Coordinates of C-alpha atoms in Angstrom, one line a residue:
M1 CA 51.3 18.8 46.5
T2 CA 54.4 20.6 47.5
A3 CA 57.9 21.3 46.2
A4 CA 59.2 18.8 48.7
Q5 CA 57.2 16.1 47.0
G6 CA 58.7 17.0 43.7
V7 CA 55.8 19.0 42.3
P8 CA 55.9 22.8 42.5
A9 CA 53.3 24.3 44.8
P10 CA 50.7 26.3 42.8
H11 CA 50.6 30.0 42.9
V12 CA 47.4 31.9 43.8
Y13 CA 46.8 32.6 40.1
D14 CA 46.8 28.9 39.5
I15 CA 44.0 28.3 42.0
L16 CA 42.0 31.3 40.7
A17 CA 42.3 30.0 37.1
R18 CA 41.1 26.6 38.2
T19 CA 38.2 28.3 40.1
A20 CA 37.2 30.2 37.0
A21 CA 37.4 27.2 34.8
Q22 CA 35.3 25.2 37.2
E23 CA 32.5 27.7 36.6
G24 CA 32.0 26.1 33.2
V25 CA 33.0 29.2 31.1
A26 CA 33.9 28.0 27.7
T27 CA 35.3 31.2 26.3
C28 CA 37.2 34.2 27.7
F29 CA 37.9 37.4 25.8
A30 CA 41.2 38.7 26.9
L31 CA 43.9 41.4 26.6
L32 CA 46.9 40.6 28.7
G33 CA 49.1 42.8 30.9
D34 CA 51.2 42.5 34.0
A35 CA 48.2 42.2 36.3
N36 CA 46.3 39.3 34.5
M37 CA 48.7 37.5 32.1
N38 CA 49.9 34.7 34.4
W39 CA 46.3 34.0 35.5
A40 CA 45.1 34.1 31.9
T41 CA 47.8 31.8 30.7
R42 CA 46.8 29.2 33.3
L43 CA 43.1 29.7 32.4
A44 CA 44.0 28.8 28.8
E45 CA 45.9 25.7 30.0
A46 CA 42.8 24.7 32.0
G47 CA 40.9 24.3 28.7
V48 CA 39.1 27.6 28.4
R49 CA 39.1 29.0 24.8
M50 CA 40.9 32.4 24.8
I51 CA 40.0 35.1 22.3
Y52 CA 42.9 37.5 22.4
V53 CA 41.6 40.9 21.3
R54 CA 43.5 44.1 20.4
H55 CA 41.6 46.5 22.7
E56 CA 40.2 46.1 26.2
H57 CA 36.8 47.6 25.3
C58 CA 36.4 44.9 22.7
A59 CA 37.0 42.2 25.2
A60 CA 34.1 43.4 27.3
A61 CA 31.9 44.2 24.4
A62 CA 32.5 40.8 22.8
A63 CA 31.6 39.2 26.1
M64 CA 28.3 41.1 26.1
A65 CA 27.3 39.6 22.7
Y66 CA 28.5 36.2 23.8
A67 CA 26.3 36.4 27.0
R68 CA 23.2 37.4 24.9
K69 CA 23.7 34.7 22.4
T70 CA 24.4 31.9 24.8
G71 CA 22.2 32.9 27.7
D72 CA 25.2 32.3 30.0
I73 CA 28.0 34.4 31.6
G74 CA 30.1 36.6 29.4
F75 CA 33.7 36.4 30.6
A76 CA 36.6 38.8 29.9
T77 CA 39.9 39.8 31.4
V78 CA 42.0 43.0 31.3
T79 CA 44.9 44.3 33.3
C80 CA 44.8 47.0 35.9
G81 CA 44.7 50.8 35.5
P82 CA 44.5 51.8 31.9
G83 CA 43.4 48.3 31.0
L84 CA 40.3 48.7 33.2
T85 CA 39.5 52.3 32.3
Q86 CA 39.1 51.2 28.7
L87 CA 35.9 49.4 29.8
M88 CA 33.9 52.5 30.7
T89 CA 31.7 52.4 27.6
A90 CA 31.1 48.7 27.5
L91 CA 30.1 48.3 31.2
P92 CA 27.1 50.7 31.3
A93 CA 25.9 49.2 28.0
A94 CA 26.0 45.7 29.6
V95 CA 24.3 47.0 32.8
R96 CA 21.4 48.5 30.8
A97 CA 21.1 45.4 28.7
R98 CA 21.0 43.2 31.9
L99 CA 23.8 41.0 30.7
P100 CA 25.5 38.7 33.2
M101 CA 29.3 39.2 33.0
V102 CA 32.4 38.6 35.0
V103 CA 35.6 40.6 34.2
F104 CA 38.8 39.5 35.9
A105 CA 40.8 42.6 36.2
G106 CA 44.2 43.0 37.9
E107 CA 44.9 45.6 40.5
A108 CA 48.1 47.4 41.3
P109 CA 50.3 45.5 43.8
V110 CA 49.4 46.2 47.4
G111 CA 53.0 45.7 48.5
K112 CA 54.4 48.7 46.7
G113 CA 54.3 52.3 47.8
W114 CA 53.8 53.5 44.3
Y115 CA 52.9 51.9 41.0
N116 CA 52.6 53.7 37.7
Q117 CA 49.2 52.2 36.7
G118 CA 47.7 52.2 40.1
I119 CA 44.3 54.0 40.5
D120 CA 41.3 53.5 42.7
Q121 CA 39.4 51.3 40.3
A122 CA 36.2 50.7 42.2
P123 CA 34.6 54.2 41.6
F124 CA 35.1 53.9 37.9
V125 CA 33.3 50.6 37.8
T126 CA 30.5 51.4 40.2
A127 CA 29.7 54.6 38.4
T128 CA 28.7 52.5 35.4
G129 CA 26.2 50.5 37.5
A130 CA 28.4 47.4 37.5
A131 CA 29.7 45.8 40.7
Y132 CA 33.3 45.9 41.8
V133 CA 34.7 43.1 44.1
P134 CA 38.2 43.6 45.4
L135 CA 40.0 40.4 46.3
H136 CA 42.6 41.3 49.0
H137 CA 42.3 38.3 51.4
V138 CA 44.3 35.5 49.8
E139 CA 42.7 32.6 51.6
R140 CA 39.2 33.8 50.6
M141 CA 40.0 34.5 47.0
P142 CA 38.6 31.3 45.4
V143 CA 35.3 31.6 47.3
A144 CA 35.1 35.3 46.5
L145 CA 35.7 34.7 42.8
R146 CA 33.0 32.0 42.8
D147 CA 30.7 34.4 44.5
A148 CA 31.4 37.0 41.8
F149 CA 30.0 34.5 39.3
L150 CA 27.0 33.9 41.5
Q151 CA 26.4 37.6 41.8
A152 CA 26.6 38.2 38.1
R153 CA 24.2 35.3 37.4
R154 CA 21.7 36.4 40.0
E155 CA 21.8 40.2 39.4
R156 CA 22.2 40.0 35.7
R157 CA 24.9 42.6 35.4
P158 CA 28.7 42.8 35.1
V159 CA 30.8 42.1 38.1
V160 CA 34.4 43.2 37.9
V161 CA 36.9 41.4 40.1
G162 CA 40.1 43.3 41.1
V163 CA 43.0 41.1 42.2
P164 CA 46.4 42.8 43.1
F165 CA 48.9 41.0 41.0
D166 CA 51.5 40.7 43.7
L167 CA 49.0 38.7 45.7
Q168 CA 48.3 36.6 42.7
E169 CA 52.0 35.6 42.5
R170 CA 52.1 34.3 46.0
V171 CA 52.5 30.6 46.6
W172 CA 49.2 29.1 47.5
S173 CA 49.2 27.6 51.0
G174 CA 45.5 26.8 51.4
S175 CA 43.4 23.8 50.5
L176 CA 43.5 22.5 46.9
T177 CA 39.8 21.7 47.1
L178 CA 37.9 24.2 45.0
P179 CA 34.7 25.9 46.2
E180 CA 31.4 24.5 44.9
P181 CA 30.7 26.3 41.6
S182 CA 28.0 29.0 41.5
R183 CA 25.6 27.0 39.4
A184 CA 25.2 24.5 42.2
L185 CA 24.3 27.4 44.6
L186 CA 22.1 29.5 42.3
P187 CA 18.4 29.3 43.1
Q188 CA 16.4 27.6 40.4
P189 CA 12.9 29.0 40.9
R190 CA 10.1 27.9 38.7
P191 CA 8.2 30.4 36.6
V192 CA 5.9 32.6 38.7
P193 CA 2.2 32.3 37.8
P194 CA -0.1 35.4 38.1
H195 CA -2.6 35.9 41.0
P196 CA -6.1 35.1 39.9
E197 CA -7.5 38.5 40.9
D198 CA -4.8 40.2 38.9
V199 CA -5.7 38.1 35.9
A200 CA -9.4 39.1 36.4
D201 CA -8.4 42.8 36.6
A202 CA -6.3 42.5 33.4
A203 CA -9.0 40.7 31.6
A204 CA -11.5 43.5 32.5
V205 CA -9.1 46.1 31.1
T206 CA -8.5 44.0 28.0
D207 CA -12.2 43.3 27.3
A208 CA -13.0 47.0 27.6
A209 CA -10.5 48.0 24.9
R210 CA -11.4 48.3 21.3
R211 CA -8.1 48.2 19.4
I212 CA -5.2 46.3 20.9
V213 CA -1.6 45.7 19.9
I214 CA 0.6 43.2 21.8
V215 CA 4.3 44.2 22.2
A216 CA 6.8 41.5 23.2
G217 CA 10.2 42.3 24.7
M218 CA 13.2 40.3 25.8
G219 CA 11.3 39.0 28.8
A220 CA 9.0 37.2 26.4
V221 CA 11.9 35.8 24.4
E222 CA 13.6 34.4 27.6
A223 CA 10.3 33.0 28.9
G224 CA 9.5 31.3 25.6
A225 CA 6.3 33.3 25.4
G226 CA 6.3 33.8 21.6
P227 CA 3.6 31.1 20.9
A228 CA 1.5 32.3 23.8
C229 CA 1.6 35.9 22.5
R230 CA 0.5 34.7 19.1
A231 CA -2.4 32.8 20.6
L232 CA -3.5 35.8 22.6
A233 CA -3.2 38.1 19.6
E234 CA -5.4 35.8 17.6
R235 CA -8.0 35.6 20.3
L236 CA -8.0 39.4 20.7
D237 CA -7.9 40.3 17.0
A238 CA -4.6 42.1 17.8
P239 CA -1.6 42.7 15.7
L240 CA 1.8 41.9 17.2
A241 CA 5.0 43.9 17.6
T242 CA 8.3 43.7 19.4
T243 CA 10.8 45.9 21.1
L244 CA 14.0 46.5 19.2
P245 CA 16.1 43.9 21.0
A246 CA 13.4 41.3 20.5
R247 CA 12.8 42.2 16.8
G248 CA 12.1 39.1 14.7
L249 CA 10.3 37.2 17.4
F250 CA 7.2 37.1 15.1
H251 CA 9.1 37.4 11.8
D252 CA 6.8 34.9 10.1
D253 CA 3.5 36.2 11.4
P254 CA 1.5 38.1 8.7
F255 CA 0.1 40.4 11.4
C256 CA 3.4 41.4 12.9
L257 CA 4.0 45.2 12.7
G258 CA 7.7 44.8 13.3
I259 CA 9.5 47.0 15.8
A260 CA 7.6 49.2 18.3
G261 CA 9.4 52.5 18.9
G262 CA 11.5 55.0 17.0
F263 CA 12.3 52.3 14.4
S264 CA 8.6 51.5 13.7
T265 CA 7.6 51.4 10.1
Q266 CA 5.0 53.8 8.7
T267 CA 2.4 51.1 8.7
A268 CA 3.1 50.3 12.4
R269 CA 2.9 53.9 13.4
A270 CA -0.5 54.3 11.7
V271 CA -1.8 51.2 13.6
F272 CA -0.4 52.3 16.9
A273 CA -1.8 55.8 16.5
E274 CA -5.4 54.3 16.6
T275 CA -4.7 51.8 19.4
D276 CA -6.4 52.2 22.7
L277 CA -4.6 49.4 24.6
V278 CA -1.0 48.1 24.3
I279 CA -0.3 44.8 26.1
A280 CA 3.4 44.8 26.8
V281 CA 4.8 41.3 27.5
G282 CA 8.2 41.1 29.1
A283 CA 9.1 44.6 28.0
S284 CA 10.7 47.2 30.1
L285 CA 8.8 49.9 28.4
A286 CA 11.8 52.0 27.7
H287 CA 11.6 55.5 26.3
H288 CA 12.5 54.4 22.8
T289 CA 9.9 51.6 22.8
A290 CA 7.0 54.1 23.1
D291 CA 9.0 56.7 21.0
G292 CA 8.7 59.0 24.1
G293 CA 5.0 58.5 24.2
A294 CA 4.4 59.6 20.6
L295 CA 3.9 56.1 19.2
W296 CA 0.6 55.2 21.0
P297 CA -0.8 58.6 22.2
K298 CA -4.4 57.2 22.8
A299 CA -3.5 53.9 24.4
D300 CA -3.5 52.6 27.9
V301 CA -0.8 50.1 28.7
L302 CA -1.1 46.7 30.4
Q303 CA 2.3 45.4 31.4
I304 CA 2.8 41.6 31.9
D305 CA 6.1 41.3 33.7
L306 CA 7.9 39.8 36.7
D307 CA 8.9 43.4 37.7
P308 CA 6.1 45.7 36.5
V309 CA 6.7 49.5 36.6
A310 CA 4.6 52.6 36.7
R311 CA 7.3 54.9 35.3
A312 CA 10.3 54.2 33.2
Q313 CA 13.0 56.5 32.0
G314 CA 11.2 59.6 33.0
R315 CA 7.8 58.9 31.7
A316 CA 4.6 57.1 32.7
A317 CA 5.0 53.6 31.4
A318 CA 2.0 51.5 32.3
G319 CA -1.3 52.0 34.1
H320 CA -2.2 48.4 34.5
H321 CA -0.1 45.5 35.6
L322 CA -0.1 41.7 35.7
R323 CA 2.8 40.4 37.7
A324 CA 3.9 37.0 36.3
D325 CA 6.3 35.1 34.2
A326 CA 5.6 36.3 30.7
R327 CA 4.4 33.0 29.3
L328 CA 2.3 32.1 32.2
G329 CA 0.8 35.6 32.4
V330 CA -0.2 35.6 28.7
E331 CA -1.6 32.1 28.9
A332 CA -3.8 33.0 31.9
L333 CA -5.0 36.1 30.2
T334 CA -5.8 34.2 27.0
A335 CA -7.9 31.7 29.0
T336 CA -9.9 34.6 30.6
V337 CA -10.6 37.2 28.0
A338 CA -13.5 37.0 25.5
P339 CA -12.6 36.0 22.0
R340 CA -13.2 38.6 19.2
P341 CA -14.0 38.3 15.5
A342 CA -11.4 39.4 13.0
D343 CA -11.4 43.1 12.2
M344 CA -8.0 44.6 12.8
R345 CA -6.3 41.4 11.6
S346 CA -7.6 41.7 8.1
A347 CA -6.3 40.7 4.7
A348 CA -5.9 44.4 4.0
L349 CA -3.6 44.9 7.0
A350 CA -1.5 41.8 6.2
Q351 CA -1.1 43.2 2.6
R352 CA 0.0 46.6 4.0
I353 CA 2.5 45.0 6.3
A354 CA 3.9 42.8 3.5
T355 CA 4.1 45.4 0.7
T356 CA 4.4 48.9 2.2
P357 CA 8.0 50.1 2.6
A358 CA 9.2 50.8 6.1
D359 CA 9.9 54.4 5.0
G360 CA 8.5 55.7 1.7
A361 CA 10.2 59.1 1.7
R362 CA 11.9 60.0 -1.6
F363 CA 15.4 61.4 -1.8
D364 CA 17.6 62.4 -4.7
I365 CA 20.5 59.9 -4.9
A366 CA 23.6 61.1 -6.6
P367 CA 25.4 58.9 -9.1
G368 CA 27.9 56.4 -7.7
V369 CA 26.2 56.0 -4.3
H370 CA 23.3 53.8 -3.1
D371 CA 20.1 54.5 -1.2
P372 CA 20.7 52.5 2.1
R373 CA 17.2 51.3 2.1
E374 CA 17.7 49.6 -1.3
V375 CA 20.9 48.1 0.0
V376 CA 19.1 46.6 3.0
R377 CA 16.3 45.2 0.8
A378 CA 19.0 43.5 -1.4
L379 CA 20.8 42.1 1.6
D380 CA 17.5 40.7 3.1
A381 CA 16.8 39.0 -0.3
S382 CA 20.3 37.5 -0.7
L383 CA 21.7 36.5 2.8
P384 CA 21.1 32.9 3.8
A385 CA 18.3 32.5 6.4
E386 CA 20.5 30.5 8.8
W387 CA 23.3 33.0 9.1
E388 CA 23.7 35.1 12.2
M389 CA 23.1 38.9 11.9
V390 CA 24.6 41.6 14.1
N391 CA 23.3 45.2 14.0
S392 CA 25.6 47.9 15.3
S393 CA 24.4 51.4 16.3
G394 CA 24.3 54.8 14.7
H395 CA 22.3 56.2 11.9
C396 CA 22.7 53.2 9.7
S397 CA 21.2 50.9 12.3
Y398 CA 17.7 52.1 11.5
F399 CA 18.0 50.9 8.0
F400 CA 19.5 47.5 8.9
A401 CA 16.7 46.9 11.5
Q402 CA 14.2 46.8 8.6
M403 CA 14.8 43.2 7.7
P404 CA 11.5 41.6 8.6
S405 CA 12.3 38.1 7.4
R406 CA 15.1 37.6 10.0
P407 CA 14.1 35.7 13.2
Q408 CA 15.1 37.1 16.6
D409 CA 17.4 34.2 17.5
R410 CA 19.5 35.0 14.4
F411 CA 19.6 38.8 14.7
L412 CA 21.5 40.5 17.6
T413 CA 20.7 44.0 18.7
I414 CA 22.3 45.6 21.8
R415 CA 22.1 49.3 21.9
E416 CA 20.7 50.3 25.3
F417 CA 23.5 52.8 25.8
G418 CA 23.4 54.2 22.3
A419 CA 27.2 53.9 21.7
I420 CA 28.7 53.3 18.3
G421 CA 31.9 51.5 17.8
N422 CA 30.7 48.1 19.2
G423 CA 30.0 46.3 15.9
T424 CA 33.3 44.4 15.5
S425 CA 33.2 43.3 19.1
F426 CA 29.6 42.1 19.0
A427 CA 30.4 40.2 15.8
M428 CA 33.3 38.5 17.5
G429 CA 31.1 37.6 20.5
V430 CA 28.5 36.0 18.2
A431 CA 31.1 34.2 16.2
A432 CA 32.6 32.7 19.4
A433 CA 29.1 31.7 20.5
R434 CA 28.1 30.3 17.1
P435 CA 31.4 29.1 15.6
E436 CA 29.6 26.8 13.1
T437 CA 27.6 29.6 11.5
P438 CA 28.8 32.6 9.4
V439 CA 28.1 36.0 11.0
V440 CA 27.1 39.1 9.2
L441 CA 28.0 42.4 10.8
F442 CA 26.0 45.5 9.7
D443 CA 27.8 48.7 10.6
G444 CA 28.6 52.2 9.4
D445 CA 32.0 53.6 8.4
G446 CA 32.3 55.9 11.5
S447 CA 31.4 53.1 13.9
L448 CA 33.6 50.5 12.2
L449 CA 36.7 52.6 12.2
M450 CA 36.6 53.0 15.9
H451 CA 37.8 49.4 16.4
V452 CA 38.8 48.3 13.0
Q453 CA 41.9 46.7 14.5
E454 CA 39.7 43.7 15.5
F455 CA 39.8 42.6 11.9
E456 CA 43.1 41.1 12.8
T457 CA 41.6 39.3 15.7
M458 CA 38.9 37.9 13.5
Q459 CA 41.5 36.5 11.1
R460 CA 43.8 35.2 13.7
H461 CA 41.1 33.3 15.4
G462 CA 39.6 32.0 12.1
M463 CA 36.2 33.7 12.6
R464 CA 33.8 33.7 9.7
V465 CA 32.5 37.3 9.7
L466 CA 31.0 39.2 6.7
V467 CA 31.2 42.9 7.4
V468 CA 28.8 45.0 5.5
A469 CA 29.7 48.7 6.0
L470 CA 27.4 51.5 4.8
N471 CA 29.9 54.2 4.0
D472 CA 28.7 57.8 3.9
G473 CA 32.0 59.3 4.7
A474 CA 30.7 60.9 7.9
Y475 CA 29.0 60.4 11.2
G476 CA 25.5 60.0 9.8
S477 CA 23.3 61.2 12.7
E478 CA 25.5 64.2 13.4
I479 CA 25.6 65.5 9.9
H480 CA 21.8 65.4 9.6
K481 CA 21.3 67.1 13.0
L482 CA 23.9 69.8 12.3
R483 CA 22.3 70.5 8.9
A484 CA 18.8 70.7 10.6
E485 CA 20.2 73.4 12.9
G486 CA 21.7 75.3 10.0
L487 CA 25.2 74.7 11.3
S488 CA 28.3 73.5 9.4
D489 CA 28.7 69.7 9.2
A490 CA 32.4 70.0 8.7
G491 CA 33.2 68.5 12.1
A492 CA 31.3 65.3 11.2
V493 CA 32.4 64.8 7.6
F494 CA 35.6 62.8 7.0
G495 CA 35.5 61.6 3.4
R496 CA 35.0 58.1 2.2
T497 CA 37.7 56.0 3.6
D498 CA 38.7 53.1 1.4
L499 CA 37.5 50.5 3.8
A500 CA 38.2 47.6 1.4
A501 CA 41.9 48.5 1.3
I502 CA 42.0 48.7 5.1
A503 CA 40.4 45.3 5.4
R504 CA 42.8 43.7 2.9
G505 CA 45.7 45.1 5.0
F506 CA 44.4 43.0 7.9
G507 CA 44.2 39.9 5.6
L508 CA 40.4 40.0 4.9
E509 CA 38.9 39.5 1.5
A510 CA 37.2 42.8 0.5
A511 CA 35.3 44.5 -2.2
T512 CA 33.6 47.8 -2.9
L513 CA 30.0 47.4 -4.0
D514 CA 29.4 49.7 -6.9
D515 CA 26.5 47.8 -8.4
L516 CA 23.8 46.2 -6.2
A517 CA 23.4 43.4 -8.8
A518 CA 26.8 42.1 -7.7
L519 CA 25.8 41.6 -4.1
P520 CA 24.7 37.9 -4.5
H521 CA 28.0 37.1 -6.1
L522 CA 29.9 38.7 -3.3
I523 CA 27.9 36.8 -0.7
E524 CA 28.6 33.6 -2.6
R525 CA 32.3 34.5 -2.6
F526 CA 32.4 34.9 1.1
A527 CA 30.4 31.7 1.6
A528 CA 33.0 29.8 -0.4
G529 CA 35.9 31.2 1.5
T530 CA 37.4 30.3 4.9
G531 CA 38.0 33.7 6.6
S532 CA 36.3 37.0 7.0
M533 CA 35.4 39.5 4.4
L534 CA 34.3 43.2 4.1
I535 CA 31.9 44.7 1.6
D536 CA 32.3 48.5 1.4
V537 CA 29.0 50.1 0.3
P538 CA 29.1 53.8 -0.7
I539 CA 25.7 55.3 0.3
S540 CA 24.1 58.7 -0.1
D541 CA 24.5 61.1 2.8
R542 CA 21.2 62.7 1.9
V543 CA 18.9 59.8 2.9
I544 CA 17.7 60.7 6.4
S545 CA 16.1 58.1 8.7
P546 CA 12.6 58.8 10.0
V547 CA 14.0 58.8 13.5
I548 CA 16.1 61.9 12.6
R549 CA 13.3 63.5 10.6
R550 CA 10.8 63.3 13.4
A551 CA 13.3 64.8 15.9
H552 CA 14.1 67.6 13.4
P553 CA 11.0 68.4 11.4
G554 CA 12.8 70.8 9.2
L555 CA 14.6 67.9 7.5
E556 CA 12.3 67.2 4.7
P557 CA 13.1 64.7 2.0
V558 CA 14.7 66.2 -1.1
A559 CA 13.6 64.5 -4.2
G560 CA 13.3 65.4 -7.8

């Protein structure tokens, strides 16, 4: 098609938009600027749903949550220069969470001697662990963009594509036939079974152990290994646990200890302390999963994983390994180990798990504020089981993680980089991935205020998000650490912002929760509405999570 035939010839950005759309991406999170707006407009015209956010970080962070919930590529676009530099927190978080993403970023025009927003973008991106692919050869651009999707899918990390916008604006003179999409080229290997000798070695280690706990991670989730883990646990008389991202995988099992790691309950810590073998299934054995080695001080570790490791994040991770797909490895081990009579999996343990609080420490609670643990128990009792939950980061995330009735596929946790400020973005990503289901965001006031502008995005795009904000008027982790050191907490205390008033300013329904008894009514009010809503929950700044207390032993509970 040419102008001479009465149809304008396409620009390069037209062909690149068609190439991206052909990849099957359903949603793109976008903030437009000079270097991406023409391409993004054509992408929308190609049928891709565009979520137009108010900050570039939120585009990438929302794409992270979308990738986790859909199991597919997260897709975002930002402009060059300052648009790209805003991604420097989201990218390492996505790398560490092993989330496949493609970010279409502009680049400064190559035909100009100077451009105000021009920088060398590649070092910024590669410093985060993400890949950077500059597209400077016009004729190869469609293939190179397709290959970026292929790389993201295969390597399971973000790939940022930089395209100078003066090259995007050229008239396309090449073929109108698009390259074959990445899905058609991506290898489709079947699950890898374990080697029989490795199974025999693992069975010998297992049979020699006396007290075993099975810990499942995201590898077990992705391999569909949950039922196999339950069968192995029953055969070995072993309780179950999960890593933090996989929390809820065994939510309905009476012998599930919950989270393994810094967020473990007091019951889980007591059981792990006496364990002599941990079988880690599809778990990377990160520092936090073992609580730096303090969680299972007497235990050997057998890791079942496609990529087993000896050391992880500066510590010895596992001494025994079974290289295999998580499900196939567990099934092979189950078929080989000797069965055991019930001992650890006793009625008494099930009772302790069901009735013992995650944290039984007592604190004085001032009038007019809530104990965050009581708030979470009330939420767990009141929120519908089918709604999607999103946990942010920060001090409050420990409390929100203690919702044992919530299944893994309805509870999102991404916190491998430890950054706060992602909650609104993650909630938008989940809402885009699950538009038919209400989403509940759990966040703290400090984290929420970092990107509160995305309330407007939620409303504009008709998202159904219930934001529950624990408001202690401070950065919770920091005030407790400063107090433990005997230092002033003034730099981390800001006062209790009226979050409900702010939310109303963006068009949300909002309420301040003064009485926990009103919580079910507020949830019903949100369910009956059509938009998003915020519940501002004033909490005590004197309730300290066990994570902080263990790191700072001088912080003892203060109770009357």
